[in-house]
Amino acid sequence: GSWNMVVKTTNKQMNLPAATASSLHPVLSSELSKLRDDLVQMTMVTEPMILHTLRGRFGKDAIYTNVGTILVSINPFKRLPLYTPAITSKYWYRGHREMPPHVYMIADSAFRALLADGKSQSILISGESGAGKTEATKQVLQYIAEVAGSQTGIEQYILHANPILEAFGNAKTLRNNNSSRF
């Protein structure tokens, strides 16, 4: 059989197979306009709403979205003005201000915890081939090097080490001629 469904935002009627109609999730039109920067704050957490939010934010060049303390990054495959000295300063000197999701927020949290607790910190960057893991790693290293403010120049050694680490991990795969393997 089939179900007759009315889409309230357009008053359009659609006939859908029963199997398709039963798998649909109702969505409030007011929720569609809320492209939250933290998916934990969504009132309707469904796969279609998550994808809608990520797609909408991506369309506005907001490539970073939080899921609580986890950062989701979508590779824009183009240069965006997200890594300037001014942006670095905004995250370093933010005080108690809420800031939009950014890889700098992850780097900043790890660095501040290192300073406060004196304990080693780890940042896990994962994703498929071509997802932007190497670029995210570079941005984390650049942020930490910038805010650490070393007088000895150690930050330059850290930044220069990244290509060496990449060279050890590069391998050709079916999806990427220069795939990082760390």
PDB file of C-alpha atoms in Angstrom:
ATOM      1  CA  GLY A   1       0.000   0.000   0.000  1.00  0.00           C
ATOM      2  CA  SER A   2       0.899   3.642   0.047  1.00  0.00           C
ATOM      3  CA  TRP A   3       0.402   6.572   2.402  1.00  0.00           C
ATOM      4  CA  ASN A   4      -0.795   9.999   1.474  1.00  0.00           C
ATOM      5  CA  MET A   5       1.349  12.601   3.183  1.00  0.00           C
ATOM      6  CA  VAL A   6       0.932  16.377   3.356  1.00  0.00           C
ATOM      7  CA  VAL A   7       4.065  18.496   3.678  1.00  0.00           C
ATOM      8  CA  LYS A   8       2.858  21.377   5.852  1.00  0.00           C
ATOM      9  CA  THR A   9       5.460  23.952   4.810  1.00  0.00           C
ATOM     10  CA  THR A  10       4.391  23.732   1.153  1.00  0.00           C
ATOM     11  CA  ASN A  11       0.896  22.175   1.454  1.00  0.00           C
ATOM     12  CA  LYS A  12       2.077  19.723  -1.172  1.00  0.00           C
ATOM     13  CA  GLN A  13       0.598  16.228  -1.141  1.00  0.00           C
ATOM     14  CA  MET A  14       2.783  13.236  -1.859  1.00  0.00           C
ATOM     15  CA  ASN A  15       2.018   9.548  -2.207  1.00  0.00           C
ATOM     16  CA  LEU A  16       4.764   7.451  -0.691  1.00  0.00           C
ATOM     17  CA  PRO A  17       5.210   3.697  -0.429  1.00  0.00           C
ATOM     18  CA  ALA A  18       4.293   2.518   3.071  1.00  0.00           C
ATOM     19  CA  ALA A  19       7.851   1.311   3.745  1.00  0.00           C
ATOM     20  CA  THR A  20       9.268   4.746   2.915  1.00  0.00           C
ATOM     21  CA  ALA A  21       6.591   6.658   4.816  1.00  0.00           C
ATOM     22  CA  SER A  22       7.050   4.586   7.970  1.00  0.00           C
ATOM     23  CA  SER A  23      10.780   5.398   8.051  1.00  0.00           C
ATOM     24  CA  LEU A  24      10.270   9.184   7.900  1.00  0.00           C
ATOM     25  CA  HIS A  25      10.803  11.331  10.960  1.00  0.00           C
ATOM     26  CA  PRO A  26       8.489  14.281  11.593  1.00  0.00           C
ATOM     27  CA  VAL A  27      10.328  17.608  11.593  1.00  0.00           C
ATOM     28  CA  LEU A  28       9.176  20.952  12.912  1.00  0.00           C
ATOM     29  CA  SER A  29       9.813  23.674  10.333  1.00  0.00           C
ATOM     30  CA  SER A  30      11.149  25.892  13.143  1.00  0.00           C
ATOM     31  CA  GLU A  31      13.924  23.338  13.708  1.00  0.00           C
ATOM     32  CA  LEU A  32      15.027  23.479  10.080  1.00  0.00           C
ATOM     33  CA  SER A  33      16.080  27.116  10.432  1.00  0.00           C
ATOM     34  CA  LYS A  34      18.237  26.455  13.525  1.00  0.00           C
ATOM     35  CA  LEU A  35      21.696  25.497  12.337  1.00  0.00           C
ATOM     36  CA  ARG A  36      23.163  24.921  15.785  1.00  0.00           C
ATOM     37  CA  ASP A  37      26.922  24.945  16.246  1.00  0.00           C
ATOM     38  CA  ASP A  38      26.630  22.138  18.816  1.00  0.00           C
ATOM     39  CA  LEU A  39      24.516  19.153  17.810  1.00  0.00           C
ATOM     40  CA  VAL A  40      23.965  18.284  21.478  1.00  0.00           C
ATOM     41  CA  GLN A  41      21.674  21.333  21.667  1.00  0.00           C
ATOM     42  CA  MET A  42      19.315  20.018  18.996  1.00  0.00           C
ATOM     43  CA  THR A  43      15.787  19.283  20.174  1.00  0.00           C
ATOM     44  CA  MET A  44      15.279  16.673  17.458  1.00  0.00           C
ATOM     45  CA  VAL A  45      18.337  14.454  17.083  1.00  0.00           C
ATOM     46  CA  THR A  46      17.767  12.318  14.026  1.00  0.00           C
ATOM     47  CA  GLU A  47      20.130  11.421  11.216  1.00  0.00           C
ATOM     48  CA  PRO A  48      18.272  13.649   8.712  1.00  0.00           C
ATOM     49  CA  MET A  49      18.381  16.628  11.127  1.00  0.00           C
ATOM     50  CA  ILE A  50      22.088  16.114  11.805  1.00  0.00           C
ATOM     51  CA  LEU A  51      22.796  15.959   8.059  1.00  0.00           C
ATOM     52  CA  HIS A  52      20.585  19.005   7.440  1.00  0.00           C
ATOM     53  CA  THR A  53      22.476  20.980  10.084  1.00  0.00           C
ATOM     54  CA  LEU A  54      25.912  19.941   8.843  1.00  0.00           C
ATOM     55  CA  ARG A  55      24.951  20.653   5.208  1.00  0.00           C
ATOM     56  CA  GLY A  56      23.480  24.044   6.107  1.00  0.00           C
ATOM     57  CA  ARG A  57      26.517  25.091   8.142  1.00  0.00           C
ATOM     58  CA  PHE A  58      28.859  23.850   5.401  1.00  0.00           C
ATOM     59  CA  GLY A  59      26.941  25.961   2.861  1.00  0.00           C
ATOM     60  CA  LYS A  60      27.778  28.994   5.007  1.00  0.00           C
ATOM     61  CA  ASP A  61      31.480  28.001   5.172  1.00  0.00           C
ATOM     62  CA  ALA A  62      31.002  26.972   8.812  1.00  0.00           C
ATOM     63  CA  ILE A  63      33.020  23.778   8.408  1.00  0.00           C
ATOM     64  CA  TYR A  64      33.307  23.068  12.153  1.00  0.00           C
ATOM     65  CA  THR A  65      30.448  21.766  14.288  1.00  0.00           C
ATOM     66  CA  ASN A  66      30.603  20.497  17.866  1.00  0.00           C
ATOM     67  CA  VAL A  67      29.022  17.367  19.259  1.00  0.00           C
ATOM     68  CA  GLY A  68      29.649  18.168  22.893  1.00  0.00           C
ATOM     69  CA  THR A  69      33.431  18.082  23.288  1.00  0.00           C
ATOM     70  CA  ILE A  70      33.972  16.422  19.897  1.00  0.00           C
ATOM     71  CA  LEU A  71      34.645  18.574  16.845  1.00  0.00           C
ATOM     72  CA  VAL A  72      33.258  17.526  13.462  1.00  0.00           C
ATOM     73  CA  SER A  73      35.130  19.063  10.542  1.00  0.00           C
ATOM     74  CA  ILE A  74      34.015  18.917   6.925  1.00  0.00           C
ATOM     75  CA  ASN A  75      36.767  19.475   4.374  1.00  0.00           C
ATOM     76  CA  PRO A  76      35.722  22.430   2.190  1.00  0.00           C
ATOM     77  CA  PHE A  77      38.366  21.607  -0.466  1.00  0.00           C
ATOM     78  CA  LYS A  78      39.089  25.339  -0.709  1.00  0.00           C
ATOM     79  CA  ARG A  79      40.949  27.957   1.310  1.00  0.00           C
ATOM     80  CA  LEU A  80      38.867  29.741   3.920  1.00  0.00           C
ATOM     81  CA  PRO A  81      40.003  32.691   6.074  1.00  0.00           C
ATOM     82  CA  LEU A  82      39.790  30.631   9.263  1.00  0.00           C
ATOM     83  CA  TYR A  83      43.449  30.502  10.299  1.00  0.00           C
ATOM     84  CA  THR A  84      44.623  34.116  10.385  1.00  0.00           C
ATOM     85  CA  PRO A  85      46.605  35.699  13.236  1.00  0.00           C
ATOM     86  CA  ALA A  86      43.432  37.623  14.156  1.00  0.00           C
ATOM     87  CA  ILE A  87      41.461  34.372  14.536  1.00  0.00           C
ATOM     88  CA  THR A  88      44.295  32.865  16.593  1.00  0.00           C
ATOM     89  CA  SER A  89      44.173  35.872  18.919  1.00  0.00           C
ATOM     90  CA  LYS A  90      40.388  35.649  19.275  1.00  0.00           C
ATOM     91  CA  TYR A  91      40.640  32.091  20.555  1.00  0.00           C
ATOM     92  CA  TRP A  92      43.675  32.712  22.770  1.00  0.00           C
ATOM     93  CA  TYR A  93      42.281  35.881  24.374  1.00  0.00           C
ATOM     94  CA  ARG A  94      38.619  34.830  24.453  1.00  0.00           C
ATOM     95  CA  GLY A  95      38.315  34.831  28.239  1.00  0.00           C
ATOM     96  CA  HIS A  96      34.904  33.395  29.104  1.00  0.00           C
ATOM     97  CA  ARG A  97      33.304  34.275  25.765  1.00  0.00           C
ATOM     98  CA  GLU A  98      31.664  31.502  23.800  1.00  0.00           C
ATOM     99  CA  MET A  99      33.383  31.037  20.474  1.00  0.00           C
ATOM    100  CA  PRO A 100      32.234  29.230  17.335  1.00  0.00           C
ATOM    101  CA  PRO A 101      33.501  25.669  16.886  1.00  0.00           C
ATOM    102  CA  HIS A 102      37.028  25.628  15.495  1.00  0.00           C
ATOM    103  CA  VAL A 103      40.090  23.371  15.502  1.00  0.00           C
ATOM    104  CA  TYR A 104      41.774  26.153  17.503  1.00  0.00           C
ATOM    105  CA  MET A 105      39.307  25.536  20.353  1.00  0.00           C
ATOM    106  CA  ILE A 106      40.470  21.922  20.590  1.00  0.00           C
ATOM    107  CA  ALA A 107      44.134  22.967  20.476  1.00  0.00           C
ATOM    108  CA  ASP A 108      43.486  25.727  23.002  1.00  0.00           C
ATOM    109  CA  SER A 109      41.752  23.374  25.453  1.00  0.00           C
ATOM    110  CA  ALA A 110      44.626  20.895  25.286  1.00  0.00           C
ATOM    111  CA  PHE A 111      47.266  23.606  25.684  1.00  0.00           C
ATOM    112  CA  ARG A 112      45.492  25.274  28.626  1.00  0.00           C
ATOM    113  CA  ALA A 113      45.043  21.887  30.337  1.00  0.00           C
ATOM    114  CA  LEU A 114      48.752  21.213  29.842  1.00  0.00           C
ATOM    115  CA  LEU A 115      49.614  24.529  31.497  1.00  0.00           C
ATOM    116  CA  ALA A 116      47.077  24.152  34.319  1.00  0.00           C
ATOM    117  CA  ASP A 117      47.620  20.481  35.177  1.00  0.00           C
ATOM    118  CA  GLY A 118      51.146  19.894  33.949  1.00  0.00           C
ATOM    119  CA  LYS A 119      49.989  16.603  32.409  1.00  0.00           C
ATOM    120  CA  SER A 120      50.460  15.411  28.852  1.00  0.00           C
ATOM    121  CA  GLN A 121      47.521  16.007  26.512  1.00  0.00           C
ATOM    122  CA  SER A 122      46.365  14.156  23.401  1.00  0.00           C
ATOM    123  CA  ILE A 123      44.274  15.224  20.446  1.00  0.00           C
ATOM    124  CA  LEU A 124      42.755  12.504  18.267  1.00  0.00           C
ATOM    125  CA  ILE A 125      42.246  13.481  14.624  1.00  0.00           C
ATOM    126  CA  SER A 126      40.574  10.811  12.526  1.00  0.00           C
ATOM    127  CA  GLY A 127      38.754  10.539   9.241  1.00  0.00           C
ATOM    128  CA  GLU A 128      38.745   8.956   5.835  1.00  0.00           C
ATOM    129  CA  SER A 129      41.324   9.529   3.126  1.00  0.00           C
ATOM    130  CA  GLY A 130      41.145  13.126   1.949  1.00  0.00           C
ATOM    131  CA  ALA A 131      39.105  14.250   4.936  1.00  0.00           C
ATOM    132  CA  GLY A 132      41.662  16.865   5.982  1.00  0.00           C
ATOM    133  CA  LYS A 133      43.462  15.146   8.864  1.00  0.00           C
ATOM    134  CA  THR A 134      46.875  16.443   7.817  1.00  0.00           C
ATOM    135  CA  GLU A 135      45.563  19.994   7.469  1.00  0.00           C
ATOM    136  CA  ALA A 136      43.859  19.803  10.876  1.00  0.00           C
ATOM    137  CA  THR A 137      47.120  18.558  12.418  1.00  0.00           C
ATOM    138  CA  LYS A 138      49.004  21.475  10.854  1.00  0.00           C
ATOM    139  CA  GLN A 139      46.467  23.943  12.232  1.00  0.00           C
ATOM    140  CA  VAL A 140      46.694  22.464  15.732  1.00  0.00           C
ATOM    141  CA  LEU A 141      50.501  22.620  15.647  1.00  0.00           C
ATOM    142  CA  GLN A 142      50.486  26.181  14.302  1.00  0.00           C
ATOM    143  CA  TYR A 143      48.056  27.349  16.974  1.00  0.00           C
ATOM    144  CA  ILE A 144      50.068  25.805  19.815  1.00  0.00           C
ATOM    145  CA  ALA A 145      53.334  27.132  18.381  1.00  0.00           C
ATOM    146  CA  GLU A 146      51.833  30.627  18.140  1.00  0.00           C
ATOM    147  CA  VAL A 147      50.322  30.807  21.624  1.00  0.00           C
ATOM    148  CA  ALA A 148      53.217  29.047  23.372  1.00  0.00           C
ATOM    149  CA  GLY A 149      55.347  32.115  22.712  1.00  0.00           C
ATOM    150  CA  SER A 150      58.707  30.397  23.066  1.00  0.00           C
ATOM    151  CA  GLN A 151      61.806  32.577  23.148  1.00  0.00           C
ATOM    152  CA  THR A 152      64.018  29.686  22.055  1.00  0.00           C
ATOM    153  CA  GLY A 153      62.365  29.068  18.664  1.00  0.00           C
ATOM    154  CA  ILE A 154      61.269  25.539  19.616  1.00  0.00           C
ATOM    155  CA  GLU A 155      57.924  26.185  17.936  1.00  0.00           C
ATOM    156  CA  GLN A 156      59.661  26.359  14.553  1.00  0.00           C
ATOM    157  CA  TYR A 157      61.206  22.925  15.151  1.00  0.00           C
ATOM    158  CA  ILE A 158      57.742  21.550  15.890  1.00  0.00           C
ATOM    159  CA  LEU A 159      56.269  23.064  12.739  1.00  0.00           C
ATOM    160  CA  HIS A 160      59.185  21.870  10.612  1.00  0.00           C
ATOM    161  CA  ALA A 161      58.820  18.323  11.979  1.00  0.00           C
ATOM    162  CA  ASN A 162      55.359  17.894  10.479  1.00  0.00           C
ATOM    163  CA  PRO A 163      56.540  17.309   6.863  1.00  0.00           C
ATOM    164  CA  ILE A 164      59.047  14.742   8.136  1.00  0.00           C
ATOM    165  CA  LEU A 165      56.283  12.895   9.979  1.00  0.00           C
ATOM    166  CA  GLU A 166      54.173  13.011   6.826  1.00  0.00           C
ATOM    167  CA  ALA A 167      57.002  11.557   4.734  1.00  0.00           C
ATOM    168  CA  PHE A 168      57.142   8.482   6.971  1.00  0.00           C
ATOM    169  CA  GLY A 169      53.416   7.947   6.671  1.00  0.00           C
ATOM    170  CA  ASN A 170      52.680   8.592   3.016  1.00  0.00           C
ATOM    171  CA  ALA A 171      51.412   5.750   0.878  1.00  0.00           C
ATOM    172  CA  LYS A 172      49.471   5.544  -2.346  1.00  0.00           C
ATOM    173  CA  THR A 173      45.922   4.227  -1.985  1.00  0.00           C
ATOM    174  CA  LEU A 174      43.055   3.759  -4.421  1.00  0.00           C
ATOM    175  CA  ARG A 175      41.429   6.993  -3.200  1.00  0.00           C
ATOM    176  CA  ASN A 176      44.462   9.210  -2.692  1.00  0.00           C
ATOM    177  CA  ASN A 177      47.905   9.289  -4.335  1.00  0.00           C
ATOM    178  CA  ASN A 178      49.449  10.750  -1.176  1.00  0.00           C
ATOM    179  CA  SER A 179      47.542   9.238   1.718  1.00  0.00           C
ATOM    180  CA  SER A 180      48.804   9.990   5.239  1.00  0.00           C
ATOM    181  CA  ARG A 181      49.398   6.992   7.468  1.00  0.00           C
ATOM    182  CA  PHE A 182      50.222   8.042  11.027  1.00  0.00           C
TER     183      PHE A 182
END
